[in-house]
Amino acid sequence: MRTTPSPCGWELLLAMAGALAAMAGTTAVFVTHDHAWRYLVAAGCFAQFVGFVLHGRRLRGDAR
């Protein structure tokens, strides 16, 4: 049994991967001028949002 509330930090990894995907998609949109990359930007932002919500829920203890 571990004493830390989050054994691996998967929530923050999801948030950082989402941020990286959003930045890569934004760069691809500006370089190629192809608007299909906006779906990568949207998915990256969504992953970042989910990661931070899960991380915040863990820190808060899910008390609502």
PDB file of C-alpha atoms in Angstrom:
ATOM      1  CA  MET A   1       0.000   0.000   0.000  1.00  0.00           C
ATOM      2  CA  ARG A   2       1.338   3.395  -0.956  1.00  0.00           C
ATOM      3  CA  THR A   3       1.029   6.574   1.053  1.00  0.00           C
ATOM      4  CA  THR A   4       0.650   8.896  -1.939  1.00  0.00           C
ATOM      5  CA  PRO A   5      -2.881   9.678  -3.159  1.00  0.00           C
ATOM      6  CA  SER A   6      -1.907   9.144  -6.812  1.00  0.00           C
ATOM      7  CA  PRO A   7       0.444   6.241  -7.479  1.00  0.00           C
ATOM      8  CA  CYS A   8       1.383   7.136 -11.053  1.00  0.00           C
ATOM      9  CA  GLY A   9      -0.012  10.571 -11.863  1.00  0.00           C
ATOM     10  CA  TRP A  10      -1.952   9.398 -14.927  1.00  0.00           C
ATOM     11  CA  GLU A  11      -4.211  12.440 -14.681  1.00  0.00           C
ATOM     12  CA  LEU A  12      -1.393  14.895 -15.178  1.00  0.00           C
ATOM     13  CA  LEU A  13       0.099  12.739 -17.912  1.00  0.00           C
ATOM     14  CA  LEU A  14      -3.245  12.928 -19.742  1.00  0.00           C
ATOM     15  CA  ALA A  15      -3.344  16.696 -19.306  1.00  0.00           C
ATOM     16  CA  MET A  16       0.205  17.170 -20.590  1.00  0.00           C
ATOM     17  CA  ALA A  17      -0.349  14.823 -23.543  1.00  0.00           C
ATOM     18  CA  GLY A  18      -3.480  16.807 -24.396  1.00  0.00           C
ATOM     19  CA  ALA A  19      -1.559  20.061 -24.274  1.00  0.00           C
ATOM     20  CA  LEU A  20       1.140  18.622 -26.526  1.00  0.00           C
ATOM     21  CA  ALA A  21      -1.455  17.355 -29.017  1.00  0.00           C
ATOM     22  CA  ALA A  22      -3.216  20.729 -29.059  1.00  0.00           C
ATOM     23  CA  MET A  23       0.050  22.578 -29.681  1.00  0.00           C
ATOM     24  CA  ALA A  24       1.055  20.156 -32.439  1.00  0.00           C
ATOM     25  CA  GLY A  25      -2.356  20.530 -34.074  1.00  0.00           C
ATOM     26  CA  THR A  26      -2.189  24.315 -33.884  1.00  0.00           C
ATOM     27  CA  THR A  27       1.241  24.296 -35.495  1.00  0.00           C
ATOM     28  CA  ALA A  28       0.012  21.953 -38.229  1.00  0.00           C
ATOM     29  CA  VAL A  29      -2.956  24.242 -38.978  1.00  0.00           C
ATOM     30  CA  PHE A  30      -0.693  27.260 -39.390  1.00  0.00           C
ATOM     31  CA  VAL A  31       1.899  25.434 -41.486  1.00  0.00           C
ATOM     32  CA  THR A  32      -0.389  23.479 -43.824  1.00  0.00           C
ATOM     33  CA  HIS A  33      -3.458  25.768 -43.831  1.00  0.00           C
ATOM     34  CA  ASP A  34      -5.564  22.602 -43.692  1.00  0.00           C
ATOM     35  CA  HIS A  35      -8.483  22.988 -41.302  1.00  0.00           C
ATOM     36  CA  ALA A  36      -8.791  19.235 -40.707  1.00  0.00           C
ATOM     37  CA  TRP A  37      -6.113  19.589 -37.997  1.00  0.00           C
ATOM     38  CA  ARG A  38      -8.630  21.437 -35.831  1.00  0.00           C
ATOM     39  CA  TYR A  39      -9.980  18.054 -34.727  1.00  0.00           C
ATOM     40  CA  LEU A  40      -6.581  17.246 -33.215  1.00  0.00           C
ATOM     41  CA  VAL A  41      -6.651  20.610 -31.447  1.00  0.00           C
ATOM     42  CA  ALA A  42     -10.145  19.928 -30.093  1.00  0.00           C
ATOM     43  CA  ALA A  43      -9.211  16.414 -28.957  1.00  0.00           C
ATOM     44  CA  GLY A  44      -6.079  17.716 -27.262  1.00  0.00           C
ATOM     45  CA  CYS A  45      -8.023  20.403 -25.420  1.00  0.00           C
ATOM     46  CA  PHE A  46     -10.623  17.856 -24.349  1.00  0.00           C
ATOM     47  CA  ALA A  47      -7.946  15.471 -23.057  1.00  0.00           C
ATOM     48  CA  GLN A  48      -6.318  18.325 -21.177  1.00  0.00           C
ATOM     49  CA  PHE A  49      -9.649  19.279 -19.604  1.00  0.00           C
ATOM     50  CA  VAL A  50     -10.399  15.703 -18.550  1.00  0.00           C
ATOM     51  CA  GLY A  51      -6.924  15.276 -17.091  1.00  0.00           C
ATOM     52  CA  PHE A  52      -7.152  18.416 -14.989  1.00  0.00           C
ATOM     53  CA  VAL A  53     -10.677  17.569 -13.797  1.00  0.00           C
ATOM     54  CA  LEU A  54      -9.566  14.103 -12.710  1.00  0.00           C
ATOM     55  CA  HIS A  55      -6.485  15.547 -11.034  1.00  0.00           C
ATOM     56  CA  GLY A  56      -8.566  18.133  -9.194  1.00  0.00           C
ATOM     57  CA  ARG A  57     -11.077  15.521  -8.090  1.00  0.00           C
ATOM     58  CA  ARG A  58      -8.284  13.415  -6.629  1.00  0.00           C
ATOM     59  CA  LEU A  59      -6.855  16.361  -4.699  1.00  0.00           C
ATOM     60  CA  ARG A  60     -10.268  17.468  -3.464  1.00  0.00           C
ATOM     61  CA  GLY A  61     -11.255  14.032  -2.284  1.00  0.00           C
ATOM     62  CA  ASP A  62     -14.356  14.144  -4.491  1.00  0.00           C
ATOM     63  CA  ALA A  63     -16.328  15.971  -1.772  1.00  0.00           C
ATOM     64  CA  ARG A  64     -19.231  17.803  -3.342  1.00  0.00           C
TER      65      ARG A  64
END
